[in-house]
C-alpha cells in the first residue's frame, strides 16, 4: 500500500475541499467516499425505492460502477440527506468497504475523505486528520453553497439538517463518525481553506519526514 492520508469529519466541515487540495499538493489520487453513498441513494431514488429498503440499498451498492457516477446529480441538500439515511445500513457499508480499500491500495498513495476512513476503511493510514467546525459555521458554509447553486432554504433549516446528520452519523451502529485515537484534530471554524491546507500539510510533513512520497 502507498502513502494513505485519511480525512474524516462531519458534514460541511471542509474536509472534501481540503482533501482535494492535499491530494493535488502531493500528486495523489483522491476519493470523496461520501459520493459513493450519494450514488447508492441516487440509484434508489431513480428506481422509486425507499431509502430504508435495506435489500434494495445493498443491491445498489454492489452494482455501483465508480467510473460512471454523475457527480452533477449527486450534489445538493436532498442528496446529502438521502446519503445520510442510506449510510446507516450496515449492508451498504459492507458492500462499499472493499471498493474504498482497493482505491487506497494504489501506488504511490491516496487521499480518502469520509466519516470512517481512519477508524474502519484505512485504520493503518500513515496520516489521519479529523476535520471539524462548529455546527453554526458548517451550516453557514452549506447555506452559502446552496445559495450559489440557486437552492436557498432558510439558514435555520440548514442548521437543523446539519445537526440531524451529525446525530445519525455519530449514533449509527455500523462505523459511526468518531475521531480515531491517533488522528490529529483540525478545527476549521476560524480558518479559511488556505490556512487549513497549510496546517494539514504541516501534519503530513511531520509524519512523512523523508519517506516514500515523491
mmCIF file of N, CA, C and O in Angstrom, residues 9-64:
data_model
loop_
_atom_site.group_PDB
_atom_site.id
_atom_site.type_symbol
_atom_site.label_atom_id
_atom_site.label_comp_id
_atom_site.label_asym_id
_atom_site.label_seq_id
_atom_site.Cartn_x
_atom_site.Cartn_y
_atom_site.Cartn_z
ATOM 1 N N UNK A 9 -14.561 13.589 9.163
ATOM 2 C CA UNK A 9 -15.202 14.740 9.774
ATOM 3 C C UNK A 9 -16.669 14.812 9.423
ATOM 4 O O UNK A 9 -17.141 14.103 8.526
ATOM 5 N N UNK A 10 -17.408 15.642 10.111
ATOM 6 C CA UNK A 10 -18.845 15.775 9.876
ATOM 7 C C UNK A 10 -19.157 16.566 8.620
ATOM 8 O O UNK A 10 -18.252 17.106 7.959
ATOM 9 N N UNK A 11 -20.429 16.636 8.291
ATOM 10 C CA UNK A 11 -20.888 17.337 7.083
ATOM 11 C C UNK A 11 -20.476 18.803 7.113
ATOM 12 O O UNK A 11 -20.553 19.469 8.148
ATOM 13 N N UNK A 12 -20.034 19.306 5.950
ATOM 14 C CA UNK A 12 -19.712 20.716 5.742
ATOM 15 C C UNK A 12 -18.580 21.222 6.633
ATOM 16 O O UNK A 12 -18.481 22.414 6.906
ATOM 17 N N UNK A 13 -17.703 20.320 7.045
ATOM 18 C CA UNK A 13 -16.559 20.725 7.866
ATOM 19 C C UNK A 13 -15.419 21.276 7.022
ATOM 20 O O UNK A 13 -14.474 21.860 7.552
ATOM 21 N N UNK A 14 -15.499 21.066 5.705
ATOM 22 C CA UNK A 14 -14.437 21.493 4.806
ATOM 23 C C UNK A 14 -13.502 20.371 4.424
ATOM 24 O O UNK A 14 -12.522 20.588 3.699
ATOM 25 N N UNK A 15 -13.796 19.134 4.870
ATOM 26 C CA UNK A 15 -12.866 18.029 4.630
ATOM 27 C C UNK A 15 -12.752 17.673 3.147
ATOM 28 O O UNK A 15 -11.678 17.266 2.696
ATOM 29 N N UNK A 16 -13.840 17.825 2.373
ATOM 30 C CA UNK A 16 -13.787 17.481 0.957
ATOM 31 C C UNK A 16 -12.865 18.400 0.180
ATOM 32 O O UNK A 16 -11.977 17.952 -0.556
ATOM 33 N N UNK A 17 -13.062 19.709 0.355
ATOM 34 C CA UNK A 17 -12.214 20.689 -0.321
ATOM 35 C C UNK A 17 -10.768 20.550 0.132
ATOM 36 O O UNK A 17 -9.830 20.583 -0.685
ATOM 37 N N UNK A 18 -10.583 20.365 1.426
ATOM 38 C CA UNK A 18 -9.230 20.218 1.968
ATOM 39 C C UNK A 18 -8.559 18.971 1.413
ATOM 40 O O UNK A 18 -7.381 19.004 1.023
ATOM 41 N N UNK A 19 -9.286 17.869 1.331
ATOM 42 C CA UNK A 19 -8.715 16.617 0.832
ATOM 43 C C UNK A 19 -8.288 16.751 -0.622
ATOM 44 O O UNK A 19 -7.226 16.246 -1.022
ATOM 45 N N UNK A 20 -9.101 17.417 -1.427
ATOM 46 C CA UNK A 20 -8.736 17.636 -2.828
ATOM 47 C C UNK A 20 -7.450 18.448 -2.927
ATOM 48 O O UNK A 20 -6.586 18.165 -3.765
ATOM 49 N N UNK A 21 -7.326 19.460 -2.089
ATOM 50 C CA UNK A 21 -6.135 20.308 -2.122
ATOM 51 C C UNK A 21 -4.900 19.535 -1.653
ATOM 52 O O UNK A 21 -3.806 19.705 -2.209
ATOM 53 N N UNK A 22 -5.067 18.695 -0.639
ATOM 54 C CA UNK A 22 -3.945 17.874 -0.169
ATOM 55 C C UNK A 22 -3.502 16.915 -1.270
ATOM 56 O O UNK A 22 -2.308 16.753 -1.545
ATOM 57 N N UNK A 23 -4.476 16.259 -1.910
ATOM 58 C CA UNK A 23 -4.163 15.314 -2.977
ATOM 59 C C UNK A 23 -3.440 16.002 -4.125
ATOM 60 O O UNK A 23 -2.463 15.482 -4.678
ATOM 61 N N UNK A 24 -3.911 17.191 -4.503
ATOM 62 C CA UNK A 24 -3.265 17.935 -5.587
ATOM 63 C C UNK A 24 -1.845 18.337 -5.206
ATOM 64 O O UNK A 24 -0.920 18.276 -6.031
ATOM 65 N N UNK A 25 -1.659 18.726 -3.952
ATOM 66 C CA UNK A 25 -0.334 19.150 -3.485
ATOM 67 C C UNK A 25 0.688 18.027 -3.609
ATOM 68 O O UNK A 25 1.834 18.259 -4.010
ATOM 69 N N UNK A 26 0.257 16.798 -3.278
ATOM 70 C CA UNK A 26 1.179 15.664 -3.285
ATOM 71 C C UNK A 26 1.083 14.808 -4.545
ATOM 72 O O UNK A 26 1.813 13.827 -4.685
ATOM 73 N N UNK A 27 0.187 15.153 -5.459
ATOM 74 C CA UNK A 27 0.045 14.358 -6.673
ATOM 75 C C UNK A 27 -0.551 12.980 -6.423
ATOM 76 O O UNK A 27 -0.187 12.011 -7.109
ATOM 77 N N UNK A 28 -1.463 12.894 -5.483
ATOM 78 C CA UNK A 28 -2.095 11.623 -5.132
ATOM 79 C C UNK A 28 -3.542 11.585 -5.612
ATOM 80 O O UNK A 28 -4.179 12.617 -5.806
ATOM 81 N N UNK A 29 -4.048 10.373 -5.807
ATOM 82 C CA UNK A 29 -5.457 10.197 -6.158
ATOM 83 C C UNK A 29 -6.333 10.556 -4.961
ATOM 84 O O UNK A 29 -5.922 10.414 -3.807
ATOM 85 N N UNK A 30 -7.537 11.031 -5.252
ATOM 86 C CA UNK A 30 -8.459 11.441 -4.185
ATOM 87 C C UNK A 30 -9.808 10.769 -4.365
ATOM 88 O O UNK A 30 -10.307 10.656 -5.492
ATOM 89 N N UNK A 31 -10.388 10.313 -3.263
ATOM 90 C CA UNK A 31 -11.734 9.737 -3.292
ATOM 91 C C UNK A 31 -12.589 10.375 -2.214
ATOM 92 O O UNK A 31 -12.259 10.310 -1.022
ATOM 93 N N UNK A 32 -13.675 11.003 -2.641
ATOM 94 C CA UNK A 32 -14.704 11.500 -1.727
ATOM 95 C C UNK A 32 -15.658 10.341 -1.501
ATOM 96 O O UNK A 32 -16.540 10.081 -2.319
ATOM 97 N N UNK A 33 -15.491 9.621 -0.390
ATOM 98 C CA UNK A 33 -16.292 8.416 -0.185
ATOM 99 C C UNK A 33 -17.767 8.731 0.037
ATOM 100 O O UNK A 33 -18.621 7.871 -0.162
ATOM 101 N N UNK A 34 -18.067 9.964 0.422
ATOM 102 C CA UNK A 34 -19.463 10.352 0.573
ATOM 103 C C UNK A 34 -20.229 10.253 -0.730
ATOM 104 O O UNK A 34 -21.437 9.992 -0.742
ATOM 105 N N UNK A 35 -19.519 10.446 -1.856
ATOM 106 C CA UNK A 35 -20.181 10.332 -3.157
ATOM 107 C C UNK A 35 -20.683 8.917 -3.411
ATOM 108 O O UNK A 35 -21.669 8.725 -4.128
ATOM 109 N N UNK A 36 -20.014 7.923 -2.846
ATOM 110 C CA UNK A 36 -20.459 6.545 -3.031
ATOM 111 C C UNK A 36 -21.846 6.350 -2.414
ATOM 112 O O UNK A 36 -22.726 5.725 -3.019
ATOM 113 N N UNK A 37 -22.036 6.889 -1.218
ATOM 114 C CA UNK A 37 -23.325 6.758 -0.546
ATOM 115 C C UNK A 37 -24.397 7.606 -1.237
ATOM 116 O O UNK A 37 -25.555 7.207 -1.319
ATOM 117 N N UNK A 38 -23.981 8.750 -1.752
ATOM 118 C CA UNK A 38 -24.924 9.566 -2.524
ATOM 119 C C UNK A 38 -25.340 8.831 -3.791
ATOM 120 O O UNK A 38 -26.501 8.891 -4.206
ATOM 121 N N UNK A 39 -24.386 8.123 -4.413
ATOM 122 C CA UNK A 39 -24.701 7.389 -5.641
ATOM 123 C C UNK A 39 -25.661 6.234 -5.367
ATOM 124 O O UNK A 39 -26.562 5.958 -6.167
ATOM 125 N N UNK A 40 -25.480 5.552 -4.248
ATOM 126 C CA UNK A 40 -26.416 4.489 -3.873
ATOM 127 C C UNK A 40 -27.811 5.067 -3.665
ATOM 128 O O UNK A 40 -28.816 4.522 -4.157
ATOM 129 N N UNK A 41 -27.876 6.186 -2.959
ATOM 130 C CA UNK A 41 -29.170 6.839 -2.732
ATOM 131 C C UNK A 41 -29.796 7.281 -4.045
ATOM 132 O O UNK A 41 -31.015 7.148 -4.252
ATOM 133 N N UNK A 42 -28.980 7.796 -4.959
ATOM 134 C CA UNK A 42 -29.485 8.233 -6.261
ATOM 135 C C UNK A 42 -30.082 7.072 -7.043
ATOM 136 O O UNK A 42 -31.149 7.213 -7.660
ATOM 137 N N UNK A 43 -29.431 5.908 -7.007
ATOM 138 C CA UNK A 43 -29.953 4.729 -7.686
ATOM 139 C C UNK A 43 -31.313 4.324 -7.111
ATOM 140 O O UNK A 43 -32.234 3.970 -7.853
ATOM 141 N N UNK A 44 -31.428 4.381 -5.785
ATOM 142 C CA UNK A 44 -32.700 4.029 -5.142
ATOM 143 C C UNK A 44 -33.799 5.009 -5.548
ATOM 144 O O UNK A 44 -34.916 4.597 -5.889
ATOM 145 N N UNK A 45 -33.489 6.300 -5.506
ATOM 146 C CA UNK A 45 -34.487 7.302 -5.855
ATOM 147 C C UNK A 45 -34.893 7.187 -7.317
ATOM 148 O O UNK A 45 -36.080 7.330 -7.655
ATOM 149 N N UNK A 46 -33.916 6.899 -8.196
ATOM 150 C CA UNK A 46 -34.235 6.766 -9.616
ATOM 151 C C UNK A 46 -35.155 5.591 -9.884
ATOM 152 O O UNK A 46 -35.912 5.594 -10.862
ATOM 153 N N UNK A 47 -35.078 4.568 -9.014
ATOM 154 C CA UNK A 47 -35.921 3.388 -9.173
ATOM 155 C C UNK A 47 -37.160 3.434 -8.284
ATOM 156 O O UNK A 47 -37.878 2.442 -8.142
ATOM 157 N N UNK A 48 -37.395 4.612 -7.668
ATOM 158 C CA UNK A 48 -38.546 4.823 -6.781
ATOM 159 C C UNK A 48 -38.577 3.814 -5.633
ATOM 160 O O UNK A 48 -39.640 3.342 -5.231
ATOM 161 N N UNK A 49 -37.393 3.499 -5.122
ATOM 162 C CA UNK A 49 -37.292 2.600 -3.976
ATOM 163 C C UNK A 49 -37.066 3.421 -2.708
ATOM 164 O O UNK A 49 -36.446 4.495 -2.733
ATOM 165 N N UNK A 50 -37.553 2.905 -1.597
ATOM 166 C CA UNK A 50 -37.405 3.596 -0.316
ATOM 167 C C UNK A 50 -35.945 3.593 0.121
ATOM 168 O O UNK A 50 -35.225 2.605 -0.066
ATOM 169 N N UNK A 51 -35.511 4.697 0.711
ATOM 170 C CA UNK A 51 -34.127 4.805 1.155
ATOM 171 C C UNK A 51 -33.817 3.859 2.312
ATOM 172 O O UNK A 51 -32.637 3.572 2.570
ATOM 173 N N UNK A 52 -34.832 3.395 3.013
ATOM 174 C CA UNK A 52 -34.599 2.460 4.105
ATOM 175 C C UNK A 52 -34.872 1.006 3.708
ATOM 176 O O UNK A 52 -34.955 0.123 4.563
ATOM 177 N N UNK A 53 -34.996 0.756 2.406
ATOM 178 C CA UNK A 53 -35.150 -0.610 1.905
ATOM 179 C C UNK A 53 -33.756 -1.243 1.879
ATOM 180 O O UNK A 53 -32.985 -1.052 0.943
ATOM 181 N N UNK A 54 -33.433 -2.003 2.917
ATOM 182 C CA UNK A 54 -32.072 -2.498 3.094
ATOM 183 C C UNK A 54 -31.635 -3.419 1.953
ATOM 184 O O UNK A 54 -30.493 -3.358 1.493
ATOM 185 N N UNK A 55 -32.522 -4.281 1.500
ATOM 186 C CA UNK A 55 -32.171 -5.219 0.431
ATOM 187 C C UNK A 55 -31.883 -4.473 -0.874
ATOM 188 O O UNK A 55 -30.881 -4.744 -1.550
ATOM 189 N N UNK A 56 -32.734 -3.524 -1.214
ATOM 190 C CA UNK A 56 -32.529 -2.756 -2.440
ATOM 191 C C UNK A 56 -31.286 -1.886 -2.339
ATOM 192 O O UNK A 56 -30.538 -1.735 -3.326
ATOM 193 N N UNK A 57 -31.039 -1.317 -1.167
ATOM 194 C CA UNK A 57 -29.867 -0.462 -0.980
ATOM 195 C C UNK A 57 -28.576 -1.261 -1.109
ATOM 196 O O UNK A 57 -27.611 -0.808 -1.742
ATOM 197 N N UNK A 58 -28.546 -2.455 -0.528
ATOM 198 C CA UNK A 58 -27.359 -3.300 -0.632
ATOM 199 C C UNK A 58 -27.116 -3.702 -2.078
ATOM 200 O O UNK A 58 -25.971 -3.691 -2.557
ATOM 201 N N UNK A 59 -28.179 -4.051 -2.797
ATOM 202 C CA UNK A 59 -28.047 -4.426 -4.208
ATOM 203 C C UNK A 59 -27.502 -3.260 -5.022
ATOM 204 O O UNK A 59 -26.651 -3.441 -5.900
ATOM 205 N N UNK A 60 -27.980 -2.052 -4.730
ATOM 206 C CA UNK A 60 -27.491 -0.870 -5.431
ATOM 207 C C UNK A 60 -26.013 -0.631 -5.142
ATOM 208 O O UNK A 60 -25.245 -0.249 -6.034
ATOM 209 N N UNK A 61 -25.608 -0.859 -3.902
ATOM 210 C CA UNK A 61 -24.210 -0.660 -3.530
ATOM 211 C C UNK A 61 -23.300 -1.639 -4.261
ATOM 212 O O UNK A 61 -22.224 -1.278 -4.746
ATOM 213 N N UNK A 62 -23.715 -2.896 -4.350
ATOM 214 C CA UNK A 62 -22.907 -3.901 -5.047
ATOM 215 C C UNK A 62 -22.852 -3.625 -6.549
ATOM 216 O O UNK A 62 -21.858 -3.931 -7.212
ATOM 217 N N UNK A 63 -23.918 -3.029 -7.091
ATOM 218 C CA UNK A 63 -23.984 -2.773 -8.534
ATOM 219 C C UNK A 63 -23.314 -1.468 -8.931
ATOM 220 O O UNK A 63 -23.147 -1.199 -10.126
ATOM 221 N N UNK A 64 -22.916 -0.671 -7.974
ATOM 222 C CA UNK A 64 -22.399 0.665 -8.248
ATOM 223 C C UNK A 64 -21.144 0.612 -9.114
ATOM 224 O O UNK A 64 -20.199 -0.115 -8.828
#
